[in-house]
Coordinates of C-alpha atoms and ligand atoms in Angstrom, one line a residue:
M1 CA 1.4 -66.0 -27.4
S2 CA -0.1 -64.5 -30.5
T3 CA 0.6 -60.9 -31.6
P4 CA -1.7 -58.6 -29.6
I5 CA -4.5 -56.7 -31.3
I6 CA -3.3 -53.5 -29.7
S7 CA -0.2 -52.9 -27.7
L8 CA 0.7 -49.6 -26.1
E9 CA 4.4 -49.0 -25.7
N10 CA 5.5 -46.4 -23.1
V11 CA 2.6 -44.2 -24.0
S12 CA 2.3 -40.7 -22.4
V13 CA -0.3 -38.1 -23.1
T14 CA 0.2 -34.5 -22.0
F15 CA -2.4 -31.7 -22.4
Q16 CA -1.9 -28.0 -22.2
R17 CA -4.4 -26.2 -19.9
G18 CA -5.0 -22.4 -19.4
V19 CA -3.9 -19.5 -21.6
L20 CA -0.5 -17.9 -22.4
W21 CA 1.5 -17.2 -19.3
R22 CA -0.8 -19.2 -17.1
R23 CA -0.5 -22.3 -19.3
Q24 CA 0.0 -25.5 -17.4
R25 CA 0.8 -29.1 -18.5
V26 CA -1.5 -31.9 -17.4
H27 CA 0.2 -35.3 -17.5
A28 CA -2.9 -37.4 -18.1
V29 CA -1.1 -40.6 -19.0
V30 CA 2.5 -41.4 -18.1
N31 CA 4.6 -44.1 -19.6
V32 CA 1.9 -46.8 -19.9
S33 CA 2.6 -50.2 -21.6
L34 CA -0.4 -52.5 -22.0
A35 CA -1.5 -55.1 -24.6
V36 CA -4.9 -56.7 -25.4
H37 CA -4.9 -60.0 -27.2
E38 CA -7.6 -61.6 -29.4
G39 CA -10.7 -62.6 -27.4
E40 CA -9.2 -61.2 -24.1
V41 CA -11.1 -59.2 -21.6
V42 CA -9.1 -56.6 -19.7
A43 CA -10.3 -54.1 -17.0
L44 CA -8.7 -50.7 -16.7
V45 CA -9.6 -49.5 -13.3
G46 CA -9.0 -46.2 -11.4
E47 CA -10.7 -43.2 -9.9
S48 CA -12.1 -40.3 -11.9
G49 CA -9.3 -38.2 -13.5
C50 CA -6.7 -40.9 -13.4
G51 CA -6.3 -41.0 -17.2
K52 CA -8.2 -44.2 -18.0
T53 CA -10.6 -42.5 -20.5
T54 CA -7.6 -40.8 -22.2
L55 CA -5.9 -44.1 -22.5
G56 CA -9.0 -45.6 -24.1
R57 CA -9.1 -42.8 -26.6
V58 CA -5.5 -43.5 -27.5
V59 CA -6.3 -47.2 -28.2
V60 CA -9.1 -46.3 -30.7
G61 CA -7.0 -43.5 -32.3
L62 CA -9.1 -40.6 -31.1
Q63 CA -6.1 -39.2 -29.2
A64 CA -2.6 -39.2 -30.4
P65 CA 0.1 -40.1 -27.7
T66 CA 2.6 -37.3 -26.9
R67 CA 5.2 -40.0 -26.5
G68 CA 5.3 -43.7 -27.1
R69 CA 3.8 -46.0 -29.7
V70 CA 0.4 -47.7 -30.4
L71 CA 0.8 -50.9 -32.3
Y72 CA -2.1 -52.6 -34.2
Y73 CA -1.1 -56.2 -34.8
G74 CA 2.6 -55.2 -34.3
Q75 CA 2.4 -52.2 -36.7
D76 CA 2.7 -48.6 -35.5
V77 CA -0.7 -47.0 -36.3
R78 CA 1.0 -43.8 -37.5
T79 CA 2.5 -45.8 -40.3
L80 CA -0.7 -47.4 -41.5
R81 CA -2.0 -46.3 -44.9
G82 CA -5.0 -46.9 -47.1
E83 CA -6.7 -50.2 -46.5
A84 CA -4.8 -50.8 -43.3
V85 CA -6.2 -47.6 -41.8
Y86 CA -9.7 -48.7 -42.7
E87 CA -9.0 -52.2 -41.2
Y88 CA -7.8 -50.6 -37.9
R89 CA -10.7 -48.2 -37.6
R90 CA -13.2 -51.0 -38.4
S91 CA -11.6 -53.4 -35.9
V92 CA -11.2 -51.2 -32.9
Q93 CA -14.5 -49.6 -31.7
I94 CA -15.5 -47.6 -28.7
V95 CA -18.7 -47.5 -26.5
H96 CA -19.0 -44.3 -24.6
Q97 CA -20.5 -43.8 -21.1
D98 CA -23.3 -41.4 -22.2
S99 CA -25.5 -43.2 -24.6
Y100 CA -27.7 -40.2 -25.1
A101 CA -24.8 -38.0 -26.2
A102 CA -23.4 -40.9 -28.4
L103 CA -26.5 -41.1 -30.6
N104 CA -27.7 -38.3 -32.9
P105 CA -31.1 -37.2 -31.4
V106 CA -32.6 -36.5 -34.8
R107 CA -31.8 -39.9 -36.3
T108 CA -33.8 -43.0 -35.9
V109 CA -32.2 -46.3 -34.7
Y110 CA -32.3 -47.5 -38.3
Q111 CA -30.5 -44.3 -39.6
S112 CA -27.8 -44.5 -36.9
L113 CA -27.1 -48.2 -37.3
S114 CA -27.3 -48.4 -41.1
A115 CA -24.8 -45.5 -41.6
P116 CA -21.7 -47.7 -41.1
F117 CA -23.0 -50.3 -43.5
F118 CA -23.4 -47.7 -46.3
R119 CA -20.2 -45.9 -45.4
Y120 CA -18.2 -49.1 -45.8
R121 CA -20.3 -50.3 -48.8
L122 CA -21.4 -53.5 -47.0
V123 CA -25.0 -53.0 -48.4
R124 CA -26.4 -51.4 -51.5
R125 CA -30.1 -51.2 -50.9
R126 CA -32.3 -49.9 -48.1
A127 CA -34.1 -53.2 -47.7
E128 CA -30.8 -55.0 -47.3
A129 CA -29.7 -52.4 -44.7
R130 CA -33.0 -52.8 -42.7
E131 CA -32.5 -56.5 -42.6
K132 CA -29.0 -56.2 -41.2
V133 CA -30.1 -53.6 -38.7
A134 CA -33.0 -55.8 -37.5
E135 CA -30.5 -58.7 -37.1
L136 CA -28.3 -56.5 -35.0
L137 CA -31.2 -55.4 -32.8
E138 CA -32.2 -59.0 -32.2
M139 CA -28.6 -59.9 -31.3
M140 CA -28.6 -57.1 -28.8
G141 CA -31.9 -58.4 -27.2
L142 CA -34.0 -55.6 -28.6
T143 CA -36.9 -57.8 -29.7
P144 CA -39.0 -57.7 -31.7
A145 CA -36.7 -55.5 -33.8
G146 CA -39.7 -53.8 -35.5
D147 CA -40.6 -52.1 -32.2
F148 CA -37.3 -50.3 -32.0
I149 CA -36.0 -49.8 -35.5
D150 CA -37.8 -46.5 -36.3
K151 CA -37.6 -45.0 -32.8
Y152 CA -35.6 -41.9 -31.9
P153 CA -33.1 -42.0 -29.0
H154 CA -35.4 -40.1 -26.6
Q155 CA -38.1 -42.8 -27.1
L156 CA -35.8 -45.4 -25.6
S157 CA -34.8 -46.2 -22.0
G158 CA -31.2 -45.8 -20.9
G159 CA -30.6 -49.5 -21.1
Q160 CA -32.1 -49.8 -24.6
R161 CA -30.0 -46.8 -25.8
Q162 CA -26.8 -48.4 -24.5
R163 CA -27.8 -51.6 -26.4
V164 CA -28.2 -49.5 -29.6
V165 CA -24.7 -48.0 -29.0
L166 CA -23.3 -51.5 -28.5
A167 CA -25.1 -52.6 -31.7
R168 CA -23.3 -49.8 -33.6
A169 CA -20.0 -50.8 -32.2
V170 CA -20.6 -54.5 -33.2
A171 CA -22.0 -53.7 -36.7
L172 CA -18.6 -53.8 -38.4
R173 CA -17.6 -57.1 -36.6
P174 CA -14.7 -55.5 -34.6
R175 CA -11.9 -57.4 -32.9
L176 CA -11.7 -55.1 -29.9
I177 CA -14.3 -52.9 -28.2
V178 CA -13.1 -50.2 -25.7
A179 CA -16.1 -50.0 -23.3
D180 CA -15.7 -46.7 -21.4
E181 CA -17.9 -46.9 -18.2
P182 CA -20.7 -48.5 -20.3
V183 CA -23.0 -49.1 -17.4
S184 CA -22.3 -46.2 -15.1
M185 CA -25.3 -44.2 -16.5
V186 CA -27.6 -47.2 -16.8
D187 CA -30.2 -48.0 -14.1
V188 CA -28.7 -50.3 -11.4
S189 CA -31.2 -53.0 -12.1
L190 CA -30.2 -53.2 -15.8
R191 CA -26.4 -53.1 -15.4
L192 CA -25.9 -56.8 -15.2
S193 CA -27.9 -57.4 -18.3
I194 CA -25.7 -55.1 -20.3
L195 CA -22.5 -56.7 -18.8
D196 CA -24.0 -60.2 -19.7
L197 CA -24.6 -59.0 -23.2
M198 CA -21.0 -57.8 -23.6
R199 CA -19.9 -61.1 -22.1
S200 CA -21.9 -63.1 -24.7
L201 CA -20.4 -60.9 -27.5
N202 CA -17.0 -61.9 -26.2
E203 CA -17.8 -65.6 -26.0
R204 CA -19.9 -65.9 -29.2
M205 CA -18.1 -63.6 -31.5
G206 CA -14.6 -63.6 -29.9
I207 CA -14.6 -59.8 -29.5
A208 CA -11.9 -58.6 -27.0
F209 CA -12.9 -55.9 -24.5
L210 CA -11.0 -53.2 -22.7
Y211 CA -13.4 -52.4 -20.0
I212 CA -12.8 -49.0 -18.4
T213 CA -14.4 -48.4 -15.0
H214 CA -14.0 -47.0 -11.5
D215 CA -16.2 -49.8 -10.1
L216 CA -14.3 -52.8 -8.9
A217 CA -17.5 -54.8 -8.4
T218 CA -18.5 -54.6 -12.1
A219 CA -14.9 -55.2 -13.2
R220 CA -14.9 -58.4 -11.2
Y221 CA -18.3 -59.5 -12.6
F222 CA -17.4 -58.8 -16.2
V223 CA -13.8 -59.7 -16.5
R224 CA -13.8 -62.9 -14.4
T225 CA -10.7 -64.8 -15.6
G226 CA -9.3 -61.9 -17.6
R227 CA -6.7 -59.3 -16.6
I228 CA -6.9 -56.0 -14.7
A229 CA -4.7 -52.9 -14.8
V230 CA -5.1 -50.4 -12.0
M231 CA -4.3 -46.8 -12.7
Y232 CA -3.3 -44.0 -10.4
L233 CA -2.7 -40.4 -11.5
G234 CA -1.8 -41.4 -15.1
Q235 CA 0.3 -44.5 -14.3
V236 CA -0.4 -48.2 -14.1
V237 CA 0.5 -49.3 -10.5
E238 CA -0.7 -52.9 -10.5
M239 CA -1.5 -55.3 -13.3
G240 CA -2.2 -59.1 -13.6
N241 CA -4.8 -61.8 -13.6
L242 CA -8.0 -60.2 -12.0
Q243 CA -8.7 -63.0 -9.6
E244 CA -5.1 -63.0 -8.3
V245 CA -4.8 -59.2 -8.1
L246 CA -8.1 -58.7 -6.3
T247 CA -7.5 -61.5 -3.9
W248 CA -3.8 -60.6 -3.1
P249 CA -3.5 -56.9 -3.9
R250 CA 0.1 -55.7 -3.3
H251 CA 0.0 -52.0 -4.1
P252 CA -1.2 -49.9 -1.1
Y253 CA -3.5 -47.9 -3.4
L254 CA -5.4 -51.0 -4.6
Q255 CA -5.5 -52.2 -1.0
A256 CA -7.0 -48.9 0.1
L257 CA -9.6 -49.1 -2.8
L258 CA -10.6 -52.7 -1.8
S259 CA -10.8 -51.9 1.9
A260 CA -13.2 -49.1 1.1
V261 CA -15.7 -51.4 -0.7
P262 CA -18.7 -52.0 1.5
V263 CA -19.2 -55.7 2.4
P264 CA -22.8 -56.9 2.7
D265 CA -22.0 -59.4 5.5
P266 CA -22.0 -57.4 8.9
R267 CA -19.8 -60.0 10.6
R268 CA -17.1 -59.8 7.9
A269 CA -17.5 -56.0 7.7
R270 CA -16.7 -55.7 11.5
H271 CA -13.3 -57.4 10.8
M272 CA -12.4 -55.3 7.8
K273 CA -10.4 -52.1 8.6
P274 CA -10.1 -49.4 5.9
L275 CA -6.4 -48.6 5.1
P276 CA -5.6 -45.3 6.9
L277 CA -4.5 -43.1 4.1
R278 CA -2.4 -40.0 5.0
S279 CA -4.6 -37.8 2.8
L280 CA -7.9 -38.3 1.0
D281 CA -7.2 -35.7 -1.7
L282 CA -6.1 -36.7 -5.2
P283 CA -2.9 -34.6 -6.0
D284 CA -3.1 -31.9 -8.7
P285 CA -2.1 -33.6 -12.0
T286 CA -0.5 -30.3 -13.2
H287 CA 2.0 -30.7 -10.3
P288 CA 2.2 -34.5 -9.7
P289 CA 4.3 -35.6 -6.6
S290 CA 7.9 -36.6 -7.2
G291 CA 9.0 -40.2 -7.0
C292 CA 6.0 -42.5 -6.4
R293 CA 2.9 -40.4 -7.2
F294 CA 1.1 -42.1 -4.3
H295 CA 3.6 -41.2 -1.6
P296 CA 1.8 -38.2 -0.1
R297 CA -1.2 -40.5 0.7
C298 CA 0.6 -43.8 1.3
P299 CA 0.7 -45.0 5.0
Y300 CA 3.9 -47.0 4.3
A301 CA 5.9 -44.3 2.5
E302 CA 9.7 -44.0 3.2
A303 CA 12.3 -41.6 2.0
I304 CA 13.0 -43.5 -1.2
C305 CA 9.3 -43.2 -2.2
G306 CA 9.4 -39.4 -2.6
A307 CA 12.8 -39.5 -4.4
E308 CA 12.6 -42.2 -7.0
E309 CA 9.8 -43.4 -9.3
P310 CA 9.1 -47.1 -8.7
P311 CA 9.2 -49.3 -11.9
L312 CA 6.6 -52.1 -12.5
Q313 CA 8.2 -55.2 -11.1
T314 CA 7.0 -58.8 -11.4
V315 CA 5.9 -60.3 -8.0
A316 CA 4.2 -63.5 -9.3
D317 CA 3.4 -65.0 -12.7
G318 CA 2.2 -62.1 -14.8
H319 CA 1.4 -60.0 -11.6
Q320 CA 3.3 -56.7 -11.7
V321 CA 3.4 -53.9 -9.0
A322 CA 5.0 -50.5 -9.0
C323 CA 6.1 -50.1 -5.4
H324 CA 9.6 -49.8 -3.9
L325 CA 8.5 -51.5 -0.7
V326 CA 6.4 -54.3 -2.2
D327 CA 8.1 -56.9 0.0
K328 CA 7.5 -54.8 3.1
V329 CA 3.9 -53.7 2.6
P330 CA 1.7 -56.0 4.8
E331 CA -0.5 -58.4 3.0
W332 CA -4.1 -57.5 2.6
V333 CA -6.0 -60.6 1.7
L334 CA -9.7 -60.4 0.7
S335 CA -11.3 -63.0 2.9
Ligands
SF4_401 FE1 3.7 -46.4 -0.9 FE2 6.3 -46.1 -1.3 FE3 5.1 -48.2 -2.4 FE4 4.6 -45.7 -3.3 S1 6.5 -46.8 -3.5 S2 3.1 -47.2 -2.9 S3 4.8 -44.5 -1.4 S4 5.4 -47.8 -0.2

């Protein structure tokens, strides 16, 4: 396989919280290894506070890892200099959840979208920049471009604003976009159109996506034949091809997540029993449980689970699970 665009090697991120003698350490990301290849679509899934946004920020260079390495085409990003830094910054872009906060409220769409063209000297004159911005808007489905180009963010709907944010990420022809909950603040009726737009950017332009979400349904819709990595309390607990992982989930945490997803068919819903977790509360990340971090909630936990941290082990082609008792945990097949 080709060299990945980005690979994370044993990345950990720890934050300090509080003041002086009450200072606490929050282990937001713990020992995560993950790679994204050219043209690939990978979902990073987990509940709020599991560290997925922090990991996304590490990928684009907005957050330095406390331990571990981030490689861009095999080279440690801390060793990049000059033109190589520019290339990394241009090639790995991020789309944030809140499109309103992501756009400067006193700048028009033209001003926001033309800024990277001027910054990277891709255009010289205003007319040239307007032409490129109009092209971008048309590509994002904001047509006719003339109706949007001179508008301010507050004059656009949530869906239109998110398309402008996507246009800004695409402007410099990136290789990878980290999309951090890009549809969670968009009206439900418009979510699929944004996901379809991202899908077409992947197919037409070959842009890889790291899709960060808490929503398994949108991950399934967008990623299709790509991969999924499931995070729990800062760690990746299951990873592999999305279709396989969601059809035959092996980690009790993912089984619990899937069993809690409502099913529209009442006959099927009657046969589906939620996994009985021992606790519904997410542990405090400043004092994470010893051993397997899921053990205080896991219905299958045994003595070893609280004593030793389970490594990620391969259970099928490319399918990895971090669970000591993976061979004993009953199968939970999505019917
Ligand atoms: Fe549950 Fe033990 Fe597996 Fe952790 S290692 S998920 S506690 S069975």
